[in-house]
PDB file of C-alpha atoms in Angstrom:
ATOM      1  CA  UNK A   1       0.000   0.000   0.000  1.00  0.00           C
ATOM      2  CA  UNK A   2       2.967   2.497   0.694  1.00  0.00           C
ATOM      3  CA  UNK A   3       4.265   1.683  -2.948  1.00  0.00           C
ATOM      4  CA  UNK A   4       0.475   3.154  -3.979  1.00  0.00           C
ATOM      5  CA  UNK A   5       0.570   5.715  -2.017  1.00  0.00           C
ATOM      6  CA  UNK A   6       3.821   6.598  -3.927  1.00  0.00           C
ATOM      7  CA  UNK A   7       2.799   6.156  -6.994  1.00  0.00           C
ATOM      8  CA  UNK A   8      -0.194   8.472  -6.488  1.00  0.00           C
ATOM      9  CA  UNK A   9       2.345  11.550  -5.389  1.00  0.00           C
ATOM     10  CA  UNK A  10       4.666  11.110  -8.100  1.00  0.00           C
ATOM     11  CA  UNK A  11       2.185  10.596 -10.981  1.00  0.00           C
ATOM     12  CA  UNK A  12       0.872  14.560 -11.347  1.00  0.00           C
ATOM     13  CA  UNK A  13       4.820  15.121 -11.617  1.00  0.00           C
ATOM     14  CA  UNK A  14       5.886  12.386 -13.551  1.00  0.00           C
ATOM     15  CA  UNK A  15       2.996  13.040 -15.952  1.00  0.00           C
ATOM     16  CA  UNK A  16       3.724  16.360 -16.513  1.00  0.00           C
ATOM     17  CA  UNK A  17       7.878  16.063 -17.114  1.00  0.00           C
ATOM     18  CA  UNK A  18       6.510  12.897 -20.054  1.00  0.00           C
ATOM     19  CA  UNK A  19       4.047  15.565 -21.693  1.00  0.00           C
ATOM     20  CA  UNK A  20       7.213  18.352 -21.086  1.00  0.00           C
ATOM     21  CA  UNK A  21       9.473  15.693 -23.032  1.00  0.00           C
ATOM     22  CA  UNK A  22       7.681  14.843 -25.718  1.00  0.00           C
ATOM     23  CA  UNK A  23       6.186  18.108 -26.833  1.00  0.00           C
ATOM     24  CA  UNK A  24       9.465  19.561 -26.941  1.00  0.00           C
ATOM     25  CA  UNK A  25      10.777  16.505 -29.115  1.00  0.00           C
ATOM     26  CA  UNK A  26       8.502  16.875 -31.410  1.00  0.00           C
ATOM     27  CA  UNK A  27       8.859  21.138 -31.282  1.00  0.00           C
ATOM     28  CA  UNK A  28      13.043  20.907 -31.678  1.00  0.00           C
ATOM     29  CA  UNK A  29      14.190  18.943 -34.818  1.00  0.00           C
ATOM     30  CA  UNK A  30      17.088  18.638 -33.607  1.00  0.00           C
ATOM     31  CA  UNK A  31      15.933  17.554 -30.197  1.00  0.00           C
ATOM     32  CA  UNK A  32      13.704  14.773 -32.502  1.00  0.00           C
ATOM     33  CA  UNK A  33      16.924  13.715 -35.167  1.00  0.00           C
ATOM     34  CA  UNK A  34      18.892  13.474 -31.892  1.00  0.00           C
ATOM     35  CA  UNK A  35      16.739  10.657 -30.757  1.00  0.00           C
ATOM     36  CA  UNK A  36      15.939   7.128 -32.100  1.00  0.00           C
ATOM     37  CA  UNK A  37      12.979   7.166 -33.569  1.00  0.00           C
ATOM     38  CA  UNK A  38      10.033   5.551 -31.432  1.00  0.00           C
ATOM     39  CA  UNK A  39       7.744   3.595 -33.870  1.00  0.00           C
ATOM     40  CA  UNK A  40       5.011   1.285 -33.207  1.00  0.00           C
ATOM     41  CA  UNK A  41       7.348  -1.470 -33.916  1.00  0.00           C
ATOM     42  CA  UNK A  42      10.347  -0.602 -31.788  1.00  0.00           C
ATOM     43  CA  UNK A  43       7.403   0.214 -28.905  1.00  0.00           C
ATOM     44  CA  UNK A  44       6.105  -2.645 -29.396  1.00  0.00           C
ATOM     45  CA  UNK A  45       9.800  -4.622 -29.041  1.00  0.00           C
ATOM     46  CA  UNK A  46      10.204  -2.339 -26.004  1.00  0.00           C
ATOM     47  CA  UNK A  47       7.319  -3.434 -23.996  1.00  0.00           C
ATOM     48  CA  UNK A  48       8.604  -7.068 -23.804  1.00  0.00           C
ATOM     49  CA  UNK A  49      10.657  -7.191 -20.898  1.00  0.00           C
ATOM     50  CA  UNK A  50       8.208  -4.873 -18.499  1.00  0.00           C
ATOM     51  CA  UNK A  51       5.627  -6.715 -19.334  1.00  0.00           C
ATOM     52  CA  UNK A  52       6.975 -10.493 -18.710  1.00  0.00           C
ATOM     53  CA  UNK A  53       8.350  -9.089 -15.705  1.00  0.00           C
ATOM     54  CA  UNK A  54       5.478  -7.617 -14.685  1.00  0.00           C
ATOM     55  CA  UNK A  55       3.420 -10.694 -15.169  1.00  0.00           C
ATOM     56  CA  UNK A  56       5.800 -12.633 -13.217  1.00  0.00           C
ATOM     57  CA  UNK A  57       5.076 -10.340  -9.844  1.00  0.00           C
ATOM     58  CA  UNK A  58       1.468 -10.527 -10.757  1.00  0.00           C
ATOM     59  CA  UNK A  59       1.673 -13.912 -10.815  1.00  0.00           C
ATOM     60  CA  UNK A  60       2.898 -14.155  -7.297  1.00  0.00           C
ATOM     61  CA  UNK A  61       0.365 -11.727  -6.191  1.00  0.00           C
ATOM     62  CA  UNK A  62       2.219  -8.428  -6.147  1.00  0.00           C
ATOM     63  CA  UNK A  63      -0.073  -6.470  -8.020  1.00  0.00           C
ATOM     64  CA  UNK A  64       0.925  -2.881  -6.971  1.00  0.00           C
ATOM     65  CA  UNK A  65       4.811  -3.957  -7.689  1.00  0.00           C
ATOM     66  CA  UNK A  66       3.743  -4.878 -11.305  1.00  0.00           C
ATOM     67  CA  UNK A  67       1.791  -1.845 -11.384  1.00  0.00           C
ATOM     68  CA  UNK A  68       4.507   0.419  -9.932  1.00  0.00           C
ATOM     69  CA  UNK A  69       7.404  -1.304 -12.169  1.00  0.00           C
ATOM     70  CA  UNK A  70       4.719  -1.081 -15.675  1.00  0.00           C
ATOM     71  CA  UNK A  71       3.971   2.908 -14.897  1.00  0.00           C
ATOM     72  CA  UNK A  72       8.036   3.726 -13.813  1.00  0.00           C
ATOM     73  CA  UNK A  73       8.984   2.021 -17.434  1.00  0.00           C
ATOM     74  CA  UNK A  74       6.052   4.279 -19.415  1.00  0.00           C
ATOM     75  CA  UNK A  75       8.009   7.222 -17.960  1.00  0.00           C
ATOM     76  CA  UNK A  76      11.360   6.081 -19.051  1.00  0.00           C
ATOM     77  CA  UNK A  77       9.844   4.780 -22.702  1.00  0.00           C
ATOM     78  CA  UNK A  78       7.354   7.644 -23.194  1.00  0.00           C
ATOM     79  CA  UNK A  79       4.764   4.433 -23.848  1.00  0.00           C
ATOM     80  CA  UNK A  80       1.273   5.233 -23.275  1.00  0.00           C
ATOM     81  CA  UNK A  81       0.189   2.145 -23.446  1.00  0.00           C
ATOM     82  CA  UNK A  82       2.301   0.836 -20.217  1.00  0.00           C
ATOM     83  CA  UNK A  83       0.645   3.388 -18.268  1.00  0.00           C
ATOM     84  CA  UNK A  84      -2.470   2.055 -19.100  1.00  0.00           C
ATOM     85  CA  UNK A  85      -1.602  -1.530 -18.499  1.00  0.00           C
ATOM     86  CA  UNK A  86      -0.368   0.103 -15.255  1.00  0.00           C
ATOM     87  CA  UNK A  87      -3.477   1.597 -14.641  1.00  0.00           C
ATOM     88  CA  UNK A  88      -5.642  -1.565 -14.935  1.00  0.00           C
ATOM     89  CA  UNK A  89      -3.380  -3.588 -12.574  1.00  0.00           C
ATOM     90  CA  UNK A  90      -3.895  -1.144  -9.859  1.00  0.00           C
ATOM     91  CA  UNK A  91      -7.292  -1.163 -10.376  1.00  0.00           C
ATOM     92  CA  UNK A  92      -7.738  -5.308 -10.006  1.00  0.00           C
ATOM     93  CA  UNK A  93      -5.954  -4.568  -6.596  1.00  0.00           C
ATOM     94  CA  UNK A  94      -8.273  -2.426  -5.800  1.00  0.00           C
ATOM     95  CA  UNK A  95     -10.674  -5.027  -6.771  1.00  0.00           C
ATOM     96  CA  UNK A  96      -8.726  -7.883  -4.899  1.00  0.00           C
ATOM     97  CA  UNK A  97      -8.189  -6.083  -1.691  1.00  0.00           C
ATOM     98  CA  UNK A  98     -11.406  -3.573  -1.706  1.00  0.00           C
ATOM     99  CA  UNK A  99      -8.784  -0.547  -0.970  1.00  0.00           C
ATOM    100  CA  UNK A 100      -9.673   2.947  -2.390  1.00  0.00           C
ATOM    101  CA  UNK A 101      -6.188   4.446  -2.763  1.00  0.00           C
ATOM    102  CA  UNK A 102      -5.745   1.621  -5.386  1.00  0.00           C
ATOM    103  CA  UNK A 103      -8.504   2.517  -7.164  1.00  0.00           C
ATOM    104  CA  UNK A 104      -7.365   6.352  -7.137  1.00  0.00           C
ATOM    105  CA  UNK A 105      -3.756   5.632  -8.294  1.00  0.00           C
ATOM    106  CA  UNK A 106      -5.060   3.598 -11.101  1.00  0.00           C
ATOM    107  CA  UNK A 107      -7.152   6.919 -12.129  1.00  0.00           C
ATOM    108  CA  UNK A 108      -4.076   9.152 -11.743  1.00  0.00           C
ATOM    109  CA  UNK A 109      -2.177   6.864 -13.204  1.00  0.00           C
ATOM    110  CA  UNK A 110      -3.614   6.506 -16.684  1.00  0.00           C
ATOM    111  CA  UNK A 111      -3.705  10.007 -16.954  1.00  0.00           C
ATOM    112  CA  UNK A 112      -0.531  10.933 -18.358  1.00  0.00           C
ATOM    113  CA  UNK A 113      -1.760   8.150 -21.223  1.00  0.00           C
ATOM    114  CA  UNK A 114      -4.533  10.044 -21.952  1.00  0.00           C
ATOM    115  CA  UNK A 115      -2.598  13.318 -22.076  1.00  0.00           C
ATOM    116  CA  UNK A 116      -0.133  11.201 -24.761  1.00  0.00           C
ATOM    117  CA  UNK A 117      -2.975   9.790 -26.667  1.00  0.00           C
ATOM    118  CA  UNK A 118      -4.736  13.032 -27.186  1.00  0.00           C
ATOM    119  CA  UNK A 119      -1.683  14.539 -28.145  1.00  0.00           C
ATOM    120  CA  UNK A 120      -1.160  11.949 -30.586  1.00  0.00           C
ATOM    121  CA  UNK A 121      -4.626  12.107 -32.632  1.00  0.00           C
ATOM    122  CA  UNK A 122      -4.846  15.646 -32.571  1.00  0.00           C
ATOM    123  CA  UNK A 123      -1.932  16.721 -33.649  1.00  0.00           C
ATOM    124  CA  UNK A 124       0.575  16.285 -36.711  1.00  0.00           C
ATOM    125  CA  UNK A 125       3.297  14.997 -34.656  1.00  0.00           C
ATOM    126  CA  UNK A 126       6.554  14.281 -36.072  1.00  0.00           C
ATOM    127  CA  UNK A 127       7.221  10.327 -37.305  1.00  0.00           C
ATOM    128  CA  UNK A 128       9.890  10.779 -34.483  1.00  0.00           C
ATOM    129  CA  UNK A 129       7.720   9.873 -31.679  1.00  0.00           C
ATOM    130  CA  UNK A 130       4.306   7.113 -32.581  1.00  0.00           C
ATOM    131  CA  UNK A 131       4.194   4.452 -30.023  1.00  0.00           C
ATOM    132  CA  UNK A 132       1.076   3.837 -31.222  1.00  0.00           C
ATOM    133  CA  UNK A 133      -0.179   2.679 -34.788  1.00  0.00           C
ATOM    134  CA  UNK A 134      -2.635   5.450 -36.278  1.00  0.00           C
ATOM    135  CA  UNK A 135      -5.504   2.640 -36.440  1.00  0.00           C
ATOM    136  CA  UNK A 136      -5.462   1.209 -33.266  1.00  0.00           C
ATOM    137  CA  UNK A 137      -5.673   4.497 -31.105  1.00  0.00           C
ATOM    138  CA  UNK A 138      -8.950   4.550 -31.228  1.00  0.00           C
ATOM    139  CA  UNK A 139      -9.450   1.748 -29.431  1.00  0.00           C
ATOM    140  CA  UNK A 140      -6.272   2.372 -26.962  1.00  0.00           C
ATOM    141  CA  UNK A 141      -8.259   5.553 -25.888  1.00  0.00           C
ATOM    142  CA  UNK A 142     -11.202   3.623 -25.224  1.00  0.00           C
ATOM    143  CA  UNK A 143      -9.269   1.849 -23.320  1.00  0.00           C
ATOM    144  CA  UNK A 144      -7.618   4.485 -21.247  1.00  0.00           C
ATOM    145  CA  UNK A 145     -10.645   5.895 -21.193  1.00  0.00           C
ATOM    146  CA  UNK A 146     -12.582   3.416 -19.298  1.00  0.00           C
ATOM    147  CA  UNK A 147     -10.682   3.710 -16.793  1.00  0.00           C
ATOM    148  CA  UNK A 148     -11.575   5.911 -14.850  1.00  0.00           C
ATOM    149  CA  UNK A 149     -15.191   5.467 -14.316  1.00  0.00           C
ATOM    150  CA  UNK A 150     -14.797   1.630 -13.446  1.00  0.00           C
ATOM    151  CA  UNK A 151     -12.675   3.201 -10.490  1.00  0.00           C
ATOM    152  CA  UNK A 152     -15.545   5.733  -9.815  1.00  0.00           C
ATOM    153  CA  UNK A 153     -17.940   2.862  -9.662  1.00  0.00           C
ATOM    154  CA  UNK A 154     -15.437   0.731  -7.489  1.00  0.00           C
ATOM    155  CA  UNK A 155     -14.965   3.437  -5.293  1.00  0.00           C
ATOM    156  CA  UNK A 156     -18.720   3.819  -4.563  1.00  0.00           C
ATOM    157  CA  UNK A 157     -18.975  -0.053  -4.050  1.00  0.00           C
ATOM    158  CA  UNK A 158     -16.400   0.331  -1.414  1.00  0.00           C
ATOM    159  CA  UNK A 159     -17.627   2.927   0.480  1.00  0.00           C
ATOM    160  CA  UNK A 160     -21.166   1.136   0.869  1.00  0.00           C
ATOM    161  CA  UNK A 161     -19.320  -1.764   1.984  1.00  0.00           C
ATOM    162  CA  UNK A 162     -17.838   0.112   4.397  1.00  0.00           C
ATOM    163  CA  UNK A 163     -20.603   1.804   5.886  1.00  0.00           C
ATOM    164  CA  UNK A 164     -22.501  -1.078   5.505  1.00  0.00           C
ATOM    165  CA  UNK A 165     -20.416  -2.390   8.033  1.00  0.00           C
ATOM    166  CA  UNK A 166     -20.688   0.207  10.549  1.00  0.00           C
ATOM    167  CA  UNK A 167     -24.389  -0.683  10.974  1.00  0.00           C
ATOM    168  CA  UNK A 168     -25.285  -2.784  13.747  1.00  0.00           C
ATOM    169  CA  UNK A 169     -26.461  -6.458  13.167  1.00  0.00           C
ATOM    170  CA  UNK A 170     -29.499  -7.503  12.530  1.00  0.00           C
ATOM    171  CA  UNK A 171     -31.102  -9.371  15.508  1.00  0.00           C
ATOM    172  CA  UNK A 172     -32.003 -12.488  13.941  1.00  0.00           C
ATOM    173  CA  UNK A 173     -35.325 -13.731  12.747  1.00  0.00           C
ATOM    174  CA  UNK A 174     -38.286 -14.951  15.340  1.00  0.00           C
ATOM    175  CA  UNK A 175     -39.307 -17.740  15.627  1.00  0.00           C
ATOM    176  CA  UNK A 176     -42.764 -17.917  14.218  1.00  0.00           C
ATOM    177  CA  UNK A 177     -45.620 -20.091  14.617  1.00  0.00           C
ATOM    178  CA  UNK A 178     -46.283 -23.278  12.333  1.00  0.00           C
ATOM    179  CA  UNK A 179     -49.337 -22.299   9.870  1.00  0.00           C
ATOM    180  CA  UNK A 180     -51.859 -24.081  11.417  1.00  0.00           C
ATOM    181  CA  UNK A 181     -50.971 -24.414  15.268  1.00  0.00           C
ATOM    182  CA  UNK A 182     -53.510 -21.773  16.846  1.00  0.00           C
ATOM    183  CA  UNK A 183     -56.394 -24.356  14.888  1.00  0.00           C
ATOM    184  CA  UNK A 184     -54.388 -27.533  16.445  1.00  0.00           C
ATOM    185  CA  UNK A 185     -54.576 -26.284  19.328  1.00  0.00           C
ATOM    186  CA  UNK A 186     -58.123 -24.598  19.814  1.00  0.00           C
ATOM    187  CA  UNK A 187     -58.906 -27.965  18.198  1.00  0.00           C
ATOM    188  CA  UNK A 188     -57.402 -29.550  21.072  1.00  0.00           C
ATOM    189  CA  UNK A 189     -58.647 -27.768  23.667  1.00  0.00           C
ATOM    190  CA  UNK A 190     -61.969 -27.937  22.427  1.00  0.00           C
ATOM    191  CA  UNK A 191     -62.271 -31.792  22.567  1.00  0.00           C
ATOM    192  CA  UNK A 192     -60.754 -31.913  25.786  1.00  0.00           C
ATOM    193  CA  UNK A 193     -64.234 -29.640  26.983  1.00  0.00           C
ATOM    194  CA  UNK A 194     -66.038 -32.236  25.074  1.00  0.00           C
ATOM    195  CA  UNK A 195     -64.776 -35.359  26.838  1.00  0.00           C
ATOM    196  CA  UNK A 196     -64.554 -33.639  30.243  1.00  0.00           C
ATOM    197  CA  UNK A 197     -68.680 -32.485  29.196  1.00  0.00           C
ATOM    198  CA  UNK A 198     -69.178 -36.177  28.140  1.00  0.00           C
ATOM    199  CA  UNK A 199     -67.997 -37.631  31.084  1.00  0.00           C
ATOM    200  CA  UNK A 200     -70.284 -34.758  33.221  1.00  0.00           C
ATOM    201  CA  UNK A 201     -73.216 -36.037  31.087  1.00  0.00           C
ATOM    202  CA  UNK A 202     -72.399 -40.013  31.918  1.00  0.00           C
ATOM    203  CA  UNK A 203     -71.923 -39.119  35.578  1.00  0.00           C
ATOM    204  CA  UNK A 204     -75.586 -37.755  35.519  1.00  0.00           C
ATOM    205  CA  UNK A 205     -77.463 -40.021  34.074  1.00  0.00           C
ATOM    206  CA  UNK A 206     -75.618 -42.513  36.455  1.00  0.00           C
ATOM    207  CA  UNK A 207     -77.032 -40.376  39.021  1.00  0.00           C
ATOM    208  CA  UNK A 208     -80.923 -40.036  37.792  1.00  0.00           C
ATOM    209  CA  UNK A 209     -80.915 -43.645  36.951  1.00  0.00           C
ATOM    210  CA  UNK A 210     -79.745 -44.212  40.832  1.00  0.00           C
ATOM    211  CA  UNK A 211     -82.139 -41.515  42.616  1.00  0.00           C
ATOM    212  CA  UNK A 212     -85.282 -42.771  39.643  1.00  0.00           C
ATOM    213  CA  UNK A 213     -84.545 -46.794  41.063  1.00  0.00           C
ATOM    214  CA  UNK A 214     -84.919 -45.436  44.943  1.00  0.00           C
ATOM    215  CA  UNK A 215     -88.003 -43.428  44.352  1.00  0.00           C
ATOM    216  CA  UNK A 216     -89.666 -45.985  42.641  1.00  0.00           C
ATOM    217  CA  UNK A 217     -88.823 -48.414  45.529  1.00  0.00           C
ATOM    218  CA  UNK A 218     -92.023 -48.679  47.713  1.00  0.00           C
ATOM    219  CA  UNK A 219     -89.915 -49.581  51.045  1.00  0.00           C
ATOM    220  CA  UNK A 220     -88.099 -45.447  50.784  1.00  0.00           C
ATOM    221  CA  UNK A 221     -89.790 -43.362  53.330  1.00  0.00           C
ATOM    222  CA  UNK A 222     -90.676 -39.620  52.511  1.00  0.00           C
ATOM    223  CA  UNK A 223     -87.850 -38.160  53.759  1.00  0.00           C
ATOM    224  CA  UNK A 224     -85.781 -40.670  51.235  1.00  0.00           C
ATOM    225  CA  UNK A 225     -88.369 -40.001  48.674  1.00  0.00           C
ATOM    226  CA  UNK A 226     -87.765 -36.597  48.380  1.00  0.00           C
ATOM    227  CA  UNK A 227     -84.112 -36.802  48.247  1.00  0.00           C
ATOM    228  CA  UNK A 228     -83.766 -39.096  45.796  1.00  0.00           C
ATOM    229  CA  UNK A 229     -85.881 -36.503  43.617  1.00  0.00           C
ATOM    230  CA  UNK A 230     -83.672 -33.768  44.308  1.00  0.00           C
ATOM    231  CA  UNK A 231     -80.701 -36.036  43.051  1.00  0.00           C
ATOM    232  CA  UNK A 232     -82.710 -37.300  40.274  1.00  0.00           C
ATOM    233  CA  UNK A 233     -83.139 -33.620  39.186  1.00  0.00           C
ATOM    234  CA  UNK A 234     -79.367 -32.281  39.809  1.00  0.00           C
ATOM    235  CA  UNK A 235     -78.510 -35.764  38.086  1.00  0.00           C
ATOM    236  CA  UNK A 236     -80.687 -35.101  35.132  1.00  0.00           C
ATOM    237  CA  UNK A 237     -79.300 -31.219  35.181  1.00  0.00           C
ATOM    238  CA  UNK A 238     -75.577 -32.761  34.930  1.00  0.00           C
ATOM    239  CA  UNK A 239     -76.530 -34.985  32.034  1.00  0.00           C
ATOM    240  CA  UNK A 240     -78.297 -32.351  29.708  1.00  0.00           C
ATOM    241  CA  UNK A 241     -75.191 -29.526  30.348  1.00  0.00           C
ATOM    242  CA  UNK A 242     -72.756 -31.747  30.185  1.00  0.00           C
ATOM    243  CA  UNK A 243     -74.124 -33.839  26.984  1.00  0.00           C
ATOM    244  CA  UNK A 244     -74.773 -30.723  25.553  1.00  0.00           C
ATOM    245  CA  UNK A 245     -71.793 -29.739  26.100  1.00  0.00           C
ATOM    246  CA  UNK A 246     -69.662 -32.437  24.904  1.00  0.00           C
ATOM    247  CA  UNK A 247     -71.435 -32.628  21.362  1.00  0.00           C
ATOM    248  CA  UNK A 248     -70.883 -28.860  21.157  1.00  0.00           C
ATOM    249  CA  UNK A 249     -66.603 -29.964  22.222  1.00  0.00           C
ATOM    250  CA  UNK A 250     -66.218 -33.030  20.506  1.00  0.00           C
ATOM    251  CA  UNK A 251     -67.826 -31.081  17.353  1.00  0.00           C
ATOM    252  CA  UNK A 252     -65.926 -28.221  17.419  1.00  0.00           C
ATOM    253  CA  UNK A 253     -62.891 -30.122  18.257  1.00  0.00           C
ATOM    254  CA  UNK A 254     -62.305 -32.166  15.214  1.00  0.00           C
ATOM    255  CA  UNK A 255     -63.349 -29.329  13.261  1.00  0.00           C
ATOM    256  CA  UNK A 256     -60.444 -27.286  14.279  1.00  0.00           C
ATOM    257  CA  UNK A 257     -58.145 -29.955  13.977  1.00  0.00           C
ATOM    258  CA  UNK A 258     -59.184 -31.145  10.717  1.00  0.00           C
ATOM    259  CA  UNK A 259     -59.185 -27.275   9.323  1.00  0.00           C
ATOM    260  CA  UNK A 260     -55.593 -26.915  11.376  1.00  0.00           C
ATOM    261  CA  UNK A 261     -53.782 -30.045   9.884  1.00  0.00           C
ATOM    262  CA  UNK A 262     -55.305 -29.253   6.311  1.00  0.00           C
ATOM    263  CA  UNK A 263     -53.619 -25.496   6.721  1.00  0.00           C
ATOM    264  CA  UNK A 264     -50.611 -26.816   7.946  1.00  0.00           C
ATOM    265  CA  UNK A 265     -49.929 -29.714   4.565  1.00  0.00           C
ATOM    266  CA  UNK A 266     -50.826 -26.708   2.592  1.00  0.00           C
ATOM    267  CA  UNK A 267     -47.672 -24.696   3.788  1.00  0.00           C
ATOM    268  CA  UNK A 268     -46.035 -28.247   2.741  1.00  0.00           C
ATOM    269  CA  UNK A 269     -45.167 -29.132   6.587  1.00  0.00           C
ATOM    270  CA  UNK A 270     -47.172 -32.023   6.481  1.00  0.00           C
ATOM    271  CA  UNK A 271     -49.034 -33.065   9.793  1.00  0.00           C
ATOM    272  CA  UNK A 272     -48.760 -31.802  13.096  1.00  0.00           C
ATOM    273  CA  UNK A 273     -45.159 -33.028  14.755  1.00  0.00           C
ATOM    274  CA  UNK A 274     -44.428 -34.262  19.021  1.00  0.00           C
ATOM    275  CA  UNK A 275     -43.388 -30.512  19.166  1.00  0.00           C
ATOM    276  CA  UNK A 276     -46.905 -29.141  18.192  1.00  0.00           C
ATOM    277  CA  UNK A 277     -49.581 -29.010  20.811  1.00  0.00           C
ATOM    278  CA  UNK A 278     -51.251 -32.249  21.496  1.00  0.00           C
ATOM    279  CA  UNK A 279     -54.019 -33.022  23.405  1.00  0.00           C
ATOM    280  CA  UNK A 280     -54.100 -35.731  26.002  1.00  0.00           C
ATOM    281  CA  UNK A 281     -57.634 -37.333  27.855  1.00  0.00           C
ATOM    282  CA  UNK A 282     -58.107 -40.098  29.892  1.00  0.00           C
ATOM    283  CA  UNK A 283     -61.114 -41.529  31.545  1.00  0.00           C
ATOM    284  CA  UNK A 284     -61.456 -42.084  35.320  1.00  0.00           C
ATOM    285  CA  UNK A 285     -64.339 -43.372  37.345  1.00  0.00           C
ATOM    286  CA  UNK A 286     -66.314 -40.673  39.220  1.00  0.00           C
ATOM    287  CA  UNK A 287     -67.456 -41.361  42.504  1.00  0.00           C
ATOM    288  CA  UNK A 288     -69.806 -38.761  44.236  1.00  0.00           C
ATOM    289  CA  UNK A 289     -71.633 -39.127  47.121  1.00  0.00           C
ATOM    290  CA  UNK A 290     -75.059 -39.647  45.247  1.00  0.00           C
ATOM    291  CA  UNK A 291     -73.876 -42.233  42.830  1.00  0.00           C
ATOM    292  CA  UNK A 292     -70.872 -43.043  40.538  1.00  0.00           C
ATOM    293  CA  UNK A 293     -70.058 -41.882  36.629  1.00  0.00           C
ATOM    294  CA  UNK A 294     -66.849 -41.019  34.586  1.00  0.00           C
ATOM    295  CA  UNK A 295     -64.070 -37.962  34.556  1.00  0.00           C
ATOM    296  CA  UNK A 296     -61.686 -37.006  32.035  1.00  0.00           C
ATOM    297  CA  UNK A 297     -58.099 -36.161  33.036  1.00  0.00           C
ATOM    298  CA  UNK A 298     -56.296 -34.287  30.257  1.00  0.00           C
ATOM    299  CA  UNK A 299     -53.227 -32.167  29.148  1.00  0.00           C
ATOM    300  CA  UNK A 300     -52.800 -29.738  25.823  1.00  0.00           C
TER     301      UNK A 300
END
């Protein structure tokens, strides 16, 4: 990153001593028959070295190096097209290691290429300096050119990461219900009403069959008589509440649980699992002090 950082100071100055260079060789012509000529061939033969070295550091994962050693050699051979190669190599390490100041050199660093390019298709330079082949600048300057908005764009993309990550977590999801549980269980609860009411109804007509035998019996005296009528009556009370109420349970009761399960292998979770509330009855024998019938014991 320090190399980067580096790169970034010196490119404003280095760019501006290869424009210096070049505009005077082609404005002295002496300066320009002093020189070798710089053709696209000869640039072309020039790039060779820099650029198999510079793969070889890429290749071991030192992309600013390659970068750094691609730009320093398009300053030394006036080659626009190094700084752009420069450019893009920067800009995958900015890529690779989400780092801004990678991105920005890569910007700063193509622009002395553009400055070289423009230069080059705009004006009649001399035959002294054309690193690049009159039909393929086009398409080098599209090149350059792209540059610098893919950086932009990266740039943006790493600063929303990075913010991103300053927010605080998101508390994970709740736990919600199974579709079809509050049914299961109203279901549930419901027949559990209906067995307890069934086994209120049994218990009552145990009770008026009990008090209807004793005042039918000829040998009960009146006081007998007339409490084995006021069973008979709570017994026959118990059986038509709690009959009643047991249809109305046991009814309602598989209703809900059929609608419940049918909800719930719509949502594709099949039937109701151990973990899903369950209702458990039993029956146990009643014993009262008028007579004898049935309770329910349950759980849900």
């Amino acid at each position: 990153m320090t190399r980067t950082r580096a790169a970034r100071g010196s490119a404003s100055a280095a760019a501006a001593a290869v424009a210096t260079a070049v505009a005077l060789s082609m404005a002295l012509p002496g300066a320009a028959r002093a020189q070798s000529p710089i053709t696209p061939e000869s640039a072309n033969e020039a790039r060779v070295d820099p650029e198999q070295t510079s793969q070889l550091l890429v290749d071991t994962g030192a992309l600013a190096e390659a970068a750094q050693l691609l730009w320093d050699e398009g300053v030394a051979l006036k080659d626009p097209l190094l700084f752009i190669e420069a450019a893009e190599l920067w800009l995958d390490q900015a890529e690779a290691e989400r780092s801004i100041p990678a991105a920005e050199a890569a910007v700063e660093g193509v622009a002395p290429a553009l400055d070289m390019l423009y230069f080059l298709r705009d004006s009649a330079t001399s035959k002294q300096w054309r690193p690049i082949a009159d039909e393929h600048l086009d398409t080098v300057i599209a090149r350059a050119e792209a540059i610098a908005p893919a950086a932009a764009d990266l740039i943006a993309e790493i600063e929303a990461e990075q913010a991103a990550a300053l927010l605080p977590p998101e508390p994970p999801p709740s736990k919600s219900a199974k579709p079809g549980t509050g049914l299961i269980a109203g279901g549930s609860a419901a027949l559990v009403v209906g067995i307890a009411g069934l086994g209120l109804g049994v218990s009552g007509l145990a009770i008026g069959a009990a008090a209807q035998r004793d005042v039918e019996d000829p040998l009960v005296y009146a006081d007998e008589h007339h409490a084995a009528e006021l069973r008979g009556r709570r017994g026959n009370i118990m059986a038509g509440v709690g009959l009643g109420l047991g249809g109305v349970g046991l009814a309602a009761g598989v209703a809900l649980l059929v609608l419940g399960v049918k909800k719930r292998e719509r949502a594709g979770l099949g039937p109701a699992s151990e973990e899903d509330p369950a209702v458990e009855a039993t029956l146990t024998p009643l014993w009262l002090g008028g007579g004898a019938g049935l309770g329910v014991v349950g759980r849900f």
